Every structure is written in C-alpha cells, then in structure tokens.
Amino acid sequence: MTGTGTKGRKRAAWTLVALAPICAEMTFGALPLSMIWLLPLLVPMYGAGVLLIREAVRRTGGSWPSLLVLALVYELAEDGIGLQALTSPTLYHAAEWGPRVFGLNTTYWESQIGYHAVFSVMIPIMLADLLHPAHRDRPYLRRGGLVGVGVVALLGVAMLRVLIPPVMDPGYQAPLPALAAFAVAGAVLSVLALKVLPGRTPAPPAGASAPKPAVVGLLAALATAAFLGLLIPIVPAFGGRGWWAVVAMILAAAVAVAAVVLLHRWSGAGWTDTHRVWLAGGALVSHTLFGAAVMATTTFDRVGLVGCAVLMALLLALLGRRVEGRLVPSG
C-alpha cells in the first residue's frame, strides 16, 4: 500500500497492469498454467487496455456505470476485432454454445460481456484501488503516459489478431460489416461512458445498508458460479441451438442484473473496503474453481488452479486484515 507522489502513482499503474491478465486469464485457466510463459503477451491487451479504461473514467469524473460501459467496448475490441470469436463459426466451438443471430455467437458474447466486465475490468481496478488507496480517486498517468498506454492497447488488439486466429482459427476472416459495426458501437459506447454518464450515477436507496462482508463474498461466489455455469458449456455441444440455450441466457442475464442492483443498493450506508475485499475474493475464488472444474484439460492445470484459489484466498485475507487496520483509529 503505497503513499502519495509520482512513485506511488507508477506503482499503482503497474499493479493494475499486472492484475488484469492474472485475474482474467491465469486464474481462470483460459491460459493453461502449463503455458503460463505466454502471459506477458497478454499484457498489452489486458494490462494497457484496462489501465486506459480506468484513466479515461477517472479523468472524466465517471464511476462504475462508465466502467461497465467501457468494459463492453473492451469486449468488442478483444473478441469482436482481435480474436474474431464473436462471429467465427469454429473458434472455441462458440457457435455451438447457443443461437447464432445475424452471424453472431450470442451465448458466447453474453458470457464474455459478463466475464470481461467483472474479471478483466472491475475486479483488477478494485484491487488496485485497495492496494493503493491514496490514488483511488485520481489518475495514475500524465497526458503523455495516457497516450502511450492507448497506443499499446491498440497494438495489443493487433497482436491478438496476428498471433491467435491464424493458429487457432486458420483461414477465417470476420466480415467487414461486422468489424465496422463493432468499431462504430465501440465509439458510440465510449461517448456514452465518458460524456453522458459522468455525474449521473443514481444514489443508493435511502435506508439501504450492506450485509456482513462474508455474506457479500458468499453471494458473489454463488452469482459467479451461476452466471458462468449457465453460459459456458461443460462439453462443446452442450445446449446446441435449442430452447435451453435461450433459457440459460435469460437466467444468466437475470443473475447479472440482480447482482448489479444489489451492489448498488448496498453501496451506501455501511459499505466499506472490507466488503470490497470479500466481494472480489468470492468472485475470484469461485471463478478459479469453476476453471479447475470446466476449463482445465490436464491434471496439472486442474491441481494448479485449485492451488491458485487457495493462494488467492490467503492473499485476500491478508489484504482484508490490512484494510481493517486502516479502518481502526490510530492510538
């Protein structure tokens, strides 16, 4: 937990850059632990991309609604333009997860919107703020640094396009109208997040109070397991394009909306950094155990992910103790 000053801001920025790919990829098994040496290749897209989102929101006075909208822009850039997974009929078997509408893999898209919003954007930013509380409400970077991070994030999208689809989805090229639509949607959503939403976040309902932190952590774990379990197939052909895939999408959306509503309701009276630690911990441990059960393909990766879940729980417990120490008056 660093103090004020230039060095503190730089440490906070590098913390976020490191946390984003770790939370999103390594601890979920999307990048197998046996291939962990590839993790640095994800830093330009994940680390720089999420840092860019945070800096843009902090500079425009936005809050969590702006972060959520920019998380959707992030997802369009990664899966729509970089990986081309939103339209590919073969990559990740995504076309078999549920209905394809106008050439889009809708079930896969919904799963990735929720996943990236939480584990690529919101949780890394939350943890960086908890680790560097002196810089929570201020930008980490100067203007030149912001421009540099934006360039690196764009290069990260290009790296995904050049390195992954030619190997995992050879010969496929996303339709130009789809790519144009993703780019236009990203631009419109960026304006919404940075020009329209700042200053318009509704206040929590009067009289609402947060439950105990452990309850928040448990509900976060259950919501994570439910959302991922409804949308990510245990076997590639799970659900097909039948009615169950549509029902699962509706139920998963209901889980996500309920979680957002509850968190907004609780964010008023009694909401503390201890609640934030439990919130992040419940979601992270749950998604790592889900990855061990569903994503891992070898015993090494499965055991490694379980070990990651245990290590995360211990580290978050230490963070929780430090956070509680900050809340206790000195002397």
mmCIF file of C-alpha atoms in Angstrom:
data_model
loop_
_atom_site.group_PDB
_atom_site.id
_atom_site.type_symbol
_atom_site.label_atom_id
_atom_site.label_comp_id
_atom_site.label_asym_id
_atom_site.label_seq_id
_atom_site.Cartn_x
_atom_site.Cartn_y
_atom_site.Cartn_z
ATOM 1 C CA MET A 1 0.000 0.000 0.000
ATOM 2 C CA THR A 2 1.884 2.993 -1.292
ATOM 3 C CA GLY A 3 1.559 6.642 -0.347
ATOM 4 C CA THR A 4 1.274 9.746 -2.435
ATOM 5 C CA GLY A 5 3.735 11.002 -5.028
ATOM 6 C CA THR A 6 4.904 10.098 -8.507
ATOM 7 C CA LYS A 7 6.422 6.777 -7.444
ATOM 8 C CA GLY A 8 3.182 5.783 -5.789
ATOM 9 C CA ARG A 9 1.199 6.519 -8.934
ATOM 10 C CA LYS A 10 3.589 4.496 -11.055
ATOM 11 C CA ARG A 11 3.419 1.549 -8.662
ATOM 12 C CA ALA A 12 -0.361 1.713 -8.730
ATOM 13 C CA ALA A 13 -0.391 1.740 -12.547
ATOM 14 C CA TRP A 14 1.953 -1.241 -12.779
ATOM 15 C CA THR A 15 -0.122 -3.074 -10.178
ATOM 16 C CA LEU A 16 -3.209 -2.726 -12.361
ATOM 17 C CA VAL A 17 -1.287 -3.733 -15.481
ATOM 18 C CA ALA A 18 -0.194 -6.950 -13.736
ATOM 19 C CA LEU A 19 -3.537 -7.727 -12.102
ATOM 20 C CA ALA A 20 -5.650 -7.569 -15.277
ATOM 21 C CA PRO A 21 -4.190 -10.589 -17.151
ATOM 22 C CA ILE A 22 -3.738 -12.535 -13.908
ATOM 23 C CA CYS A 23 -7.379 -12.114 -12.839
ATOM 24 C CA ALA A 24 -8.820 -12.613 -16.316
ATOM 25 C CA GLU A 25 -6.680 -15.364 -17.812
ATOM 26 C CA MET A 26 -4.200 -17.088 -15.499
ATOM 27 C CA THR A 27 -6.540 -17.752 -12.568
ATOM 28 C CA PHE A 28 -9.351 -18.999 -14.796
ATOM 29 C CA GLY A 29 -7.479 -21.497 -16.915
ATOM 30 C CA ALA A 30 -8.280 -19.798 -20.217
ATOM 31 C CA LEU A 31 -4.495 -19.660 -20.483
ATOM 32 C CA PRO A 32 -3.372 -23.081 -19.168
ATOM 33 C CA LEU A 33 -0.839 -22.943 -16.365
ATOM 34 C CA SER A 34 1.398 -25.172 -18.473
ATOM 35 C CA MET A 35 1.573 -22.239 -20.936
ATOM 36 C CA ILE A 36 1.984 -19.509 -18.345
ATOM 37 C CA TRP A 37 5.107 -18.300 -20.128
ATOM 38 C CA LEU A 38 2.749 -16.745 -22.700
ATOM 39 C CA LEU A 39 1.186 -14.447 -20.079
ATOM 40 C CA PRO A 40 3.411 -11.431 -20.920
ATOM 41 C CA LEU A 41 1.964 -11.461 -24.455
ATOM 42 C CA LEU A 42 -1.439 -10.632 -22.959
ATOM 43 C CA VAL A 43 -0.225 -7.592 -21.046
ATOM 44 C CA PRO A 44 -0.622 -5.110 -23.964
ATOM 45 C CA MET A 45 -4.298 -6.019 -24.438
ATOM 46 C CA TYR A 46 -5.337 -6.708 -20.854
ATOM 47 C CA GLY A 47 -2.991 -4.543 -18.812
ATOM 48 C CA ALA A 48 -2.819 -1.496 -21.055
ATOM 49 C CA GLY A 49 -6.470 -1.819 -22.075
ATOM 50 C CA VAL A 50 -7.803 -1.825 -18.520
ATOM 51 C CA LEU A 51 -5.400 0.911 -17.430
ATOM 52 C CA LEU A 52 -6.665 3.027 -20.342
ATOM 53 C CA ILE A 53 -10.258 2.439 -19.226
ATOM 54 C CA ARG A 54 -9.507 3.445 -15.648
ATOM 55 C CA GLU A 55 -7.603 6.561 -16.667
ATOM 56 C CA ALA A 56 -10.341 7.708 -19.032
ATOM 57 C CA VAL A 57 -13.050 7.258 -16.395
ATOM 58 C CA ARG A 58 -11.068 8.986 -13.639
ATOM 59 C CA ARG A 59 -10.244 11.950 -15.880
ATOM 60 C CA THR A 60 -13.885 12.475 -16.862
ATOM 61 C CA GLY A 61 -15.323 12.073 -13.363
ATOM 62 C CA GLY A 62 -17.136 8.837 -14.142
ATOM 63 C CA SER A 63 -17.828 5.942 -11.782
ATOM 64 C CA TRP A 64 -18.894 2.309 -12.019
ATOM 65 C CA PRO A 65 -21.532 2.792 -14.795
ATOM 66 C CA SER A 66 -18.840 4.283 -17.036
ATOM 67 C CA LEU A 67 -16.503 1.404 -16.198
ATOM 68 C CA LEU A 68 -19.184 -1.137 -17.110
ATOM 69 C CA VAL A 69 -19.926 0.516 -20.449
ATOM 70 C CA LEU A 70 -16.219 0.723 -21.326
ATOM 71 C CA ALA A 71 -15.894 -2.930 -20.342
ATOM 72 C CA LEU A 72 -18.341 -3.666 -23.162
ATOM 73 C CA VAL A 73 -16.123 -1.648 -25.520
ATOM 74 C CA TYR A 74 -13.158 -3.691 -24.306
ATOM 75 C CA GLU A 75 -15.014 -6.929 -25.026
ATOM 76 C CA LEU A 76 -15.931 -5.797 -28.544
ATOM 77 C CA ALA A 77 -12.298 -4.928 -29.225
ATOM 78 C CA GLU A 78 -10.912 -8.210 -27.909
ATOM 79 C CA ASP A 79 -13.471 -10.787 -29.032
ATOM 80 C CA GLY A 80 -15.001 -8.952 -31.964
ATOM 81 C CA ILE A 81 -11.956 -7.413 -33.654
ATOM 82 C CA GLY A 82 -8.914 -9.122 -32.135
ATOM 83 C CA LEU A 83 -9.923 -12.770 -31.731
ATOM 84 C CA GLN A 84 -12.937 -12.571 -34.113
ATOM 85 C CA ALA A 85 -14.637 -15.054 -31.797
ATOM 86 C CA LEU A 86 -17.964 -13.222 -31.827
ATOM 87 C CA THR A 87 -18.535 -14.150 -35.461
ATOM 88 C CA SER A 88 -16.344 -17.199 -36.063
ATOM 89 C CA PRO A 89 -18.293 -20.434 -36.663
ATOM 90 C CA THR A 90 -15.424 -22.586 -35.365
ATOM 91 C CA LEU A 91 -13.223 -20.795 -32.781
ATOM 92 C CA TYR A 92 -13.750 -22.178 -29.231
ATOM 93 C CA HIS A 93 -16.798 -24.049 -30.610
ATOM 94 C CA ALA A 94 -18.589 -20.799 -29.726
ATOM 95 C CA ALA A 95 -21.195 -21.288 -32.459
ATOM 96 C CA GLU A 96 -22.350 -24.444 -30.635
ATOM 97 C CA TRP A 97 -22.913 -22.720 -27.290
ATOM 98 C CA GLY A 98 -26.254 -21.268 -28.335
ATOM 99 C CA PRO A 99 -28.113 -19.475 -31.133
ATOM 100 C CA ARG A 100 -26.276 -17.571 -33.855
ATOM 101 C CA VAL A 101 -28.155 -14.372 -34.674
ATOM 102 C CA PHE A 102 -27.065 -12.303 -37.685
ATOM 103 C CA GLY A 103 -23.836 -14.276 -37.672
ATOM 104 C CA LEU A 104 -23.081 -13.534 -34.004
ATOM 105 C CA ASN A 105 -22.401 -16.206 -31.381
ATOM 106 C CA THR A 106 -24.885 -14.789 -28.897
ATOM 107 C CA THR A 107 -24.358 -17.125 -25.924
ATOM 108 C CA TYR A 108 -20.599 -16.765 -26.145
ATOM 109 C CA TRP A 109 -20.976 -12.996 -26.459
ATOM 110 C CA GLU A 110 -23.125 -12.755 -23.323
ATOM 111 C CA SER A 111 -20.686 -14.882 -21.348
ATOM 112 C CA GLN A 112 -17.750 -12.730 -22.375
ATOM 113 C CA ILE A 113 -19.524 -9.431 -21.672
ATOM 114 C CA GLY A 114 -20.108 -10.507 -18.083
ATOM 115 C CA TYR A 115 -16.743 -12.157 -17.697
ATOM 116 C CA HIS A 116 -14.640 -9.266 -19.007
ATOM 117 C CA ALA A 117 -16.713 -6.659 -17.179
ATOM 118 C CA VAL A 118 -16.017 -8.367 -13.849
ATOM 119 C CA PHE A 119 -12.652 -10.114 -14.144
ATOM 120 C CA SER A 120 -10.837 -8.050 -16.764
ATOM 121 C CA VAL A 121 -12.020 -4.607 -15.665
ATOM 122 C CA MET A 122 -13.909 -4.170 -12.398
ATOM 123 C CA ILE A 123 -12.033 -6.512 -10.055
ATOM 124 C CA PRO A 124 -8.491 -5.546 -11.160
ATOM 125 C CA ILE A 125 -9.383 -1.856 -10.759
ATOM 126 C CA MET A 126 -10.991 -2.520 -7.374
ATOM 127 C CA LEU A 127 -7.949 -4.420 -6.127
ATOM 128 C CA ALA A 128 -5.546 -1.747 -7.399
ATOM 129 C CA ASP A 129 -7.583 0.881 -5.536
ATOM 130 C CA LEU A 130 -7.483 -1.203 -2.359
ATOM 131 C CA LEU A 131 -3.732 -1.707 -2.625
ATOM 132 C CA HIS A 132 -3.061 1.967 -3.408
ATOM 133 C CA PRO A 133 -5.811 3.877 -1.578
ATOM 134 C CA ALA A 134 -4.044 7.238 -1.772
ATOM 135 C CA HIS A 135 -4.598 7.238 -5.563
ATOM 136 C CA ARG A 136 -8.074 5.738 -5.639
ATOM 137 C CA ASP A 137 -9.876 8.781 -6.999
ATOM 138 C CA ARG A 138 -7.152 10.267 -9.160
ATOM 139 C CA PRO A 139 -5.473 9.327 -12.461
ATOM 140 C CA TYR A 140 -2.257 7.337 -12.337
ATOM 141 C CA LEU A 141 -0.768 8.802 -15.527
ATOM 142 C CA ARG A 142 0.083 12.151 -17.037
ATOM 143 C CA ARG A 143 -1.192 13.004 -20.510
ATOM 144 C CA GLY A 144 1.855 11.585 -22.302
ATOM 145 C CA GLY A 145 1.559 8.331 -20.388
ATOM 146 C CA LEU A 146 -2.132 8.119 -21.244
ATOM 147 C CA VAL A 147 -1.383 8.472 -24.959
ATOM 148 C CA GLY A 148 1.331 5.815 -24.720
ATOM 149 C CA VAL A 149 -0.995 3.392 -22.943
ATOM 150 C CA GLY A 150 -3.641 3.949 -25.619
ATOM 151 C CA VAL A 151 -1.145 3.093 -28.359
ATOM 152 C CA VAL A 152 -0.048 -0.045 -26.511
ATOM 153 C CA ALA A 153 -3.685 -1.129 -26.049
ATOM 154 C CA LEU A 154 -4.327 -0.782 -29.796
ATOM 155 C CA LEU A 155 -1.171 -2.770 -30.506
ATOM 156 C CA GLY A 156 -2.478 -5.391 -28.096
ATOM 157 C CA VAL A 157 -5.623 -5.844 -30.176
ATOM 158 C CA ALA A 158 -3.471 -6.128 -33.299
ATOM 159 C CA MET A 159 -1.256 -8.715 -31.565
ATOM 160 C CA LEU A 160 -4.279 -10.848 -30.737
ATOM 161 C CA ARG A 161 -5.411 -10.696 -34.356
ATOM 162 C CA VAL A 162 -1.985 -11.626 -35.736
ATOM 163 C CA LEU A 163 -0.982 -14.286 -33.206
ATOM 164 C CA ILE A 164 -4.116 -16.240 -32.271
ATOM 165 C CA PRO A 165 -6.714 -16.562 -35.103
ATOM 166 C CA PRO A 166 -4.174 -17.692 -37.740
ATOM 167 C CA VAL A 167 -3.172 -20.556 -35.424
ATOM 168 C CA MET A 168 -6.463 -21.468 -33.739
ATOM 169 C CA ASP A 169 -8.889 -20.435 -36.498
ATOM 170 C CA PRO A 170 -6.909 -20.547 -39.751
ATOM 171 C CA GLY A 171 -8.499 -19.100 -42.836
ATOM 172 C CA TYR A 172 -11.312 -17.241 -41.093
ATOM 173 C CA GLN A 173 -11.779 -13.516 -41.617
ATOM 174 C CA ALA A 174 -14.585 -11.686 -39.851
ATOM 175 C CA PRO A 175 -16.953 -9.934 -42.285
ATOM 176 C CA LEU A 176 -16.076 -6.293 -42.847
ATOM 177 C CA PRO A 177 -19.625 -5.101 -41.962
ATOM 178 C CA ALA A 178 -19.322 -6.843 -38.604
ATOM 179 C CA LEU A 179 -15.914 -5.296 -37.910
ATOM 180 C CA ALA A 180 -17.254 -1.869 -38.876
ATOM 181 C CA ALA A 181 -20.279 -2.361 -36.628
ATOM 182 C CA PHE A 182 -18.036 -3.300 -33.679
ATOM 183 C CA ALA A 183 -15.894 -0.201 -34.254
ATOM 184 C CA VAL A 184 -18.902 2.127 -34.513
ATOM 185 C CA ALA A 185 -20.554 0.570 -31.455
ATOM 186 C CA GLY A 186 -17.315 0.991 -29.521
ATOM 187 C CA ALA A 187 -17.125 4.671 -30.444
ATOM 188 C CA VAL A 188 -20.764 5.328 -29.504
ATOM 189 C CA LEU A 189 -20.439 3.478 -26.194
ATOM 190 C CA SER A 190 -17.233 5.378 -25.388
ATOM 191 C CA VAL A 191 -19.045 8.687 -25.830
ATOM 192 C CA LEU A 192 -21.869 7.410 -23.619
ATOM 193 C CA ALA A 193 -19.411 6.308 -20.910
ATOM 194 C CA LEU A 194 -17.225 9.414 -20.905
ATOM 195 C CA LYS A 195 -19.566 12.239 -21.905
ATOM 196 C CA VAL A 196 -23.094 11.235 -20.852
ATOM 197 C CA LEU A 197 -22.833 9.034 -17.756
ATOM 198 C CA PRO A 198 -20.363 11.000 -15.557
ATOM 199 C CA GLY A 199 -22.286 12.830 -12.853
ATOM 200 C CA ARG A 200 -25.468 10.848 -13.466
ATOM 201 C CA THR A 201 -24.932 7.829 -11.224
ATOM 202 C CA PRO A 202 -28.085 7.371 -9.124
ATOM 203 C CA ALA A 203 -27.636 7.427 -5.365
ATOM 204 C CA PRO A 204 -28.271 4.209 -3.406
ATOM 205 C CA PRO A 205 -31.793 3.919 -1.977
ATOM 206 C CA ALA A 206 -32.285 5.702 1.327
ATOM 207 C CA GLY A 207 -32.268 3.391 4.302
ATOM 208 C CA ALA A 208 -30.482 0.566 2.490
ATOM 209 C CA SER A 209 -27.480 -0.951 4.265
ATOM 210 C CA ALA A 210 -24.893 -3.546 3.332
ATOM 211 C CA PRO A 211 -24.966 -7.029 4.858
ATOM 212 C CA LYS A 212 -21.925 -8.502 6.570
ATOM 213 C CA PRO A 213 -18.836 -8.774 4.331
ATOM 214 C CA ALA A 214 -18.895 -12.579 4.477
ATOM 215 C CA VAL A 215 -22.442 -12.562 3.107
ATOM 216 C CA VAL A 216 -21.327 -10.351 0.230
ATOM 217 C CA GLY A 217 -18.459 -12.753 -0.513
ATOM 218 C CA LEU A 218 -20.741 -15.804 -0.469
ATOM 219 C CA LEU A 219 -23.296 -14.187 -2.765
ATOM 220 C CA ALA A 220 -20.518 -13.071 -5.123
ATOM 221 C CA ALA A 221 -19.253 -16.645 -5.307
ATOM 222 C CA LEU A 222 -22.720 -18.049 -5.975
ATOM 223 C CA ALA A 223 -23.534 -15.421 -8.612
ATOM 224 C CA THR A 224 -20.234 -16.077 -10.389
ATOM 225 C CA ALA A 225 -20.764 -19.835 -10.441
ATOM 226 C CA ALA A 226 -24.347 -19.449 -11.633
ATOM 227 C CA PHE A 227 -23.520 -16.987 -14.428
ATOM 228 C CA LEU A 228 -20.566 -18.984 -15.761
ATOM 229 C CA GLY A 229 -22.310 -22.334 -15.328
ATOM 230 C CA LEU A 230 -25.364 -21.203 -17.277
ATOM 231 C CA LEU A 231 -23.399 -19.896 -20.263
ATOM 232 C CA ILE A 232 -20.102 -21.778 -20.593
ATOM 233 C CA PRO A 233 -20.689 -25.356 -21.746
ATOM 234 C CA ILE A 234 -19.118 -28.265 -19.937
ATOM 235 C CA VAL A 235 -18.876 -30.069 -23.276
ATOM 236 C CA PRO A 236 -18.677 -28.263 -26.653
ATOM 237 C CA ALA A 237 -22.114 -29.263 -27.944
ATOM 238 C CA PHE A 238 -23.934 -28.501 -24.663
ATOM 239 C CA GLY A 239 -27.252 -26.804 -25.292
ATOM 240 C CA GLY A 240 -26.860 -26.623 -29.058
ATOM 241 C CA ARG A 241 -29.217 -24.025 -30.525
ATOM 242 C CA GLY A 242 -32.290 -25.301 -28.761
ATOM 243 C CA TRP A 243 -34.584 -23.734 -26.224
ATOM 244 C CA TRP A 244 -32.332 -24.483 -23.234
ATOM 245 C CA ALA A 245 -29.604 -22.187 -24.533
ATOM 246 C CA VAL A 246 -32.088 -19.313 -24.714
ATOM 247 C CA VAL A 247 -33.439 -20.061 -21.226
ATOM 248 C CA ALA A 248 -29.888 -20.199 -19.887
ATOM 249 C CA MET A 249 -29.102 -16.813 -21.443
ATOM 250 C CA ILE A 250 -32.190 -15.272 -19.835
ATOM 251 C CA LEU A 251 -31.368 -16.754 -16.425
ATOM 252 C CA ALA A 252 -27.738 -15.616 -16.646
ATOM 253 C CA ALA A 253 -28.833 -12.087 -17.541
ATOM 254 C CA ALA A 254 -31.196 -12.126 -14.556
ATOM 255 C CA VAL A 255 -28.330 -13.161 -12.272
ATOM 256 C CA ALA A 256 -26.142 -10.331 -13.605
ATOM 257 C CA VAL A 257 -28.886 -7.695 -13.259
ATOM 258 C CA ALA A 258 -29.754 -8.864 -9.740
ATOM 259 C CA ALA A 259 -26.085 -8.649 -8.724
ATOM 260 C CA VAL A 260 -25.751 -5.099 -10.081
ATOM 261 C CA VAL A 261 -28.971 -3.980 -8.365
ATOM 262 C CA LEU A 262 -27.955 -5.467 -5.013
ATOM 263 C CA LEU A 263 -24.453 -3.991 -5.137
ATOM 264 C CA HIS A 264 -25.857 -0.573 -5.976
ATOM 265 C CA ARG A 265 -28.350 -0.878 -3.129
ATOM 266 C CA TRP A 266 -25.627 -1.899 -0.666
ATOM 267 C CA SER A 267 -23.081 0.705 -1.773
ATOM 268 C CA GLY A 268 -24.493 3.381 0.519
ATOM 269 C CA ALA A 269 -24.547 3.194 4.292
ATOM 270 C CA GLY A 270 -22.184 0.691 5.849
ATOM 271 C CA TRP A 271 -20.318 -0.265 2.661
ATOM 272 C CA THR A 272 -16.579 -0.473 3.377
ATOM 273 C CA ASP A 273 -13.328 -1.625 1.835
ATOM 274 C CA THR A 274 -13.730 -4.860 3.788
ATOM 275 C CA HIS A 275 -16.880 -5.524 1.771
ATOM 276 C CA ARG A 276 -14.891 -4.870 -1.406
ATOM 277 C CA VAL A 277 -12.233 -7.401 -0.404
ATOM 278 C CA TRP A 278 -14.862 -10.063 0.250
ATOM 279 C CA LEU A 279 -16.677 -9.172 -2.983
ATOM 280 C CA ALA A 280 -13.516 -9.590 -5.053
ATOM 281 C CA GLY A 281 -12.481 -12.687 -3.127
ATOM 282 C CA GLY A 282 -15.786 -14.506 -3.516
ATOM 283 C CA ALA A 283 -15.899 -13.854 -7.259
ATOM 284 C CA LEU A 284 -12.229 -14.688 -7.870
ATOM 285 C CA VAL A 285 -12.131 -17.924 -5.887
ATOM 286 C CA SER A 286 -15.419 -19.061 -7.443
ATOM 287 C CA HIS A 287 -14.268 -18.376 -10.993
ATOM 288 C CA THR A 288 -10.952 -20.150 -10.398
ATOM 289 C CA LEU A 289 -12.658 -23.260 -9.005
ATOM 290 C CA PHE A 290 -15.027 -23.170 -11.985
ATOM 291 C CA GLY A 291 -11.993 -23.009 -14.253
ATOM 292 C CA ALA A 292 -10.476 -26.014 -12.488
ATOM 293 C CA ALA A 293 -13.683 -27.985 -12.985
ATOM 294 C CA VAL A 294 -14.517 -26.947 -16.562
ATOM 295 C CA MET A 295 -11.647 -25.177 -18.317
ATOM 296 C CA ALA A 296 -8.670 -27.304 -17.225
ATOM 297 C CA THR A 297 -7.799 -30.161 -19.584
ATOM 298 C CA THR A 298 -4.932 -31.778 -17.650
ATOM 299 C CA THR A 299 -4.399 -32.870 -14.063
ATOM 300 C CA PHE A 300 -1.507 -30.420 -13.775
ATOM 301 C CA ASP A 301 -3.697 -27.468 -14.763
ATOM 302 C CA ARG A 302 -6.576 -28.635 -12.559
ATOM 303 C CA VAL A 303 -4.412 -29.029 -9.469
ATOM 304 C CA GLY A 304 -2.626 -25.775 -10.269
ATOM 305 C CA LEU A 305 -5.897 -23.837 -10.424
ATOM 306 C CA VAL A 306 -7.039 -25.252 -7.102
ATOM 307 C CA GLY A 307 -3.703 -24.128 -5.693
ATOM 308 C CA CYS A 308 -4.289 -20.674 -7.208
ATOM 309 C CA ALA A 309 -7.680 -20.485 -5.491
ATOM 310 C CA VAL A 310 -6.111 -21.310 -2.121
ATOM 311 C CA LEU A 311 -3.291 -18.807 -2.644
ATOM 312 C CA MET A 312 -5.749 -16.085 -3.693
ATOM 313 C CA ALA A 313 -7.862 -16.700 -0.605
ATOM 314 C CA LEU A 314 -4.790 -16.349 1.630
ATOM 315 C CA LEU A 315 -3.565 -13.180 -0.084
ATOM 316 C CA LEU A 316 -7.013 -11.599 0.024
ATOM 317 C CA ALA A 317 -7.288 -12.498 3.711
ATOM 318 C CA LEU A 318 -4.030 -10.598 4.300
ATOM 319 C CA LEU A 319 -5.370 -7.672 2.292
ATOM 320 C CA GLY A 320 -8.547 -7.768 4.350
ATOM 321 C CA ARG A 321 -6.566 -7.547 7.582
ATOM 322 C CA ARG A 322 -4.649 -4.539 6.278
ATOM 323 C CA VAL A 323 -7.857 -2.875 5.144
ATOM 324 C CA GLU A 324 -9.441 -3.429 8.550
ATOM 325 C CA GLY A 325 -6.334 -1.960 10.147
ATOM 326 C CA ARG A 326 -6.858 1.224 8.158
ATOM 327 C CA LEU A 327 -10.391 1.482 9.455
ATOM 328 C CA VAL A 328 -9.315 1.328 13.116
ATOM 329 C CA PRO A 329 -8.439 4.784 14.541
ATOM 330 C CA SER A 330 -4.783 5.059 15.463
ATOM 331 C CA GLY A 331 -3.860 5.228 19.133
#
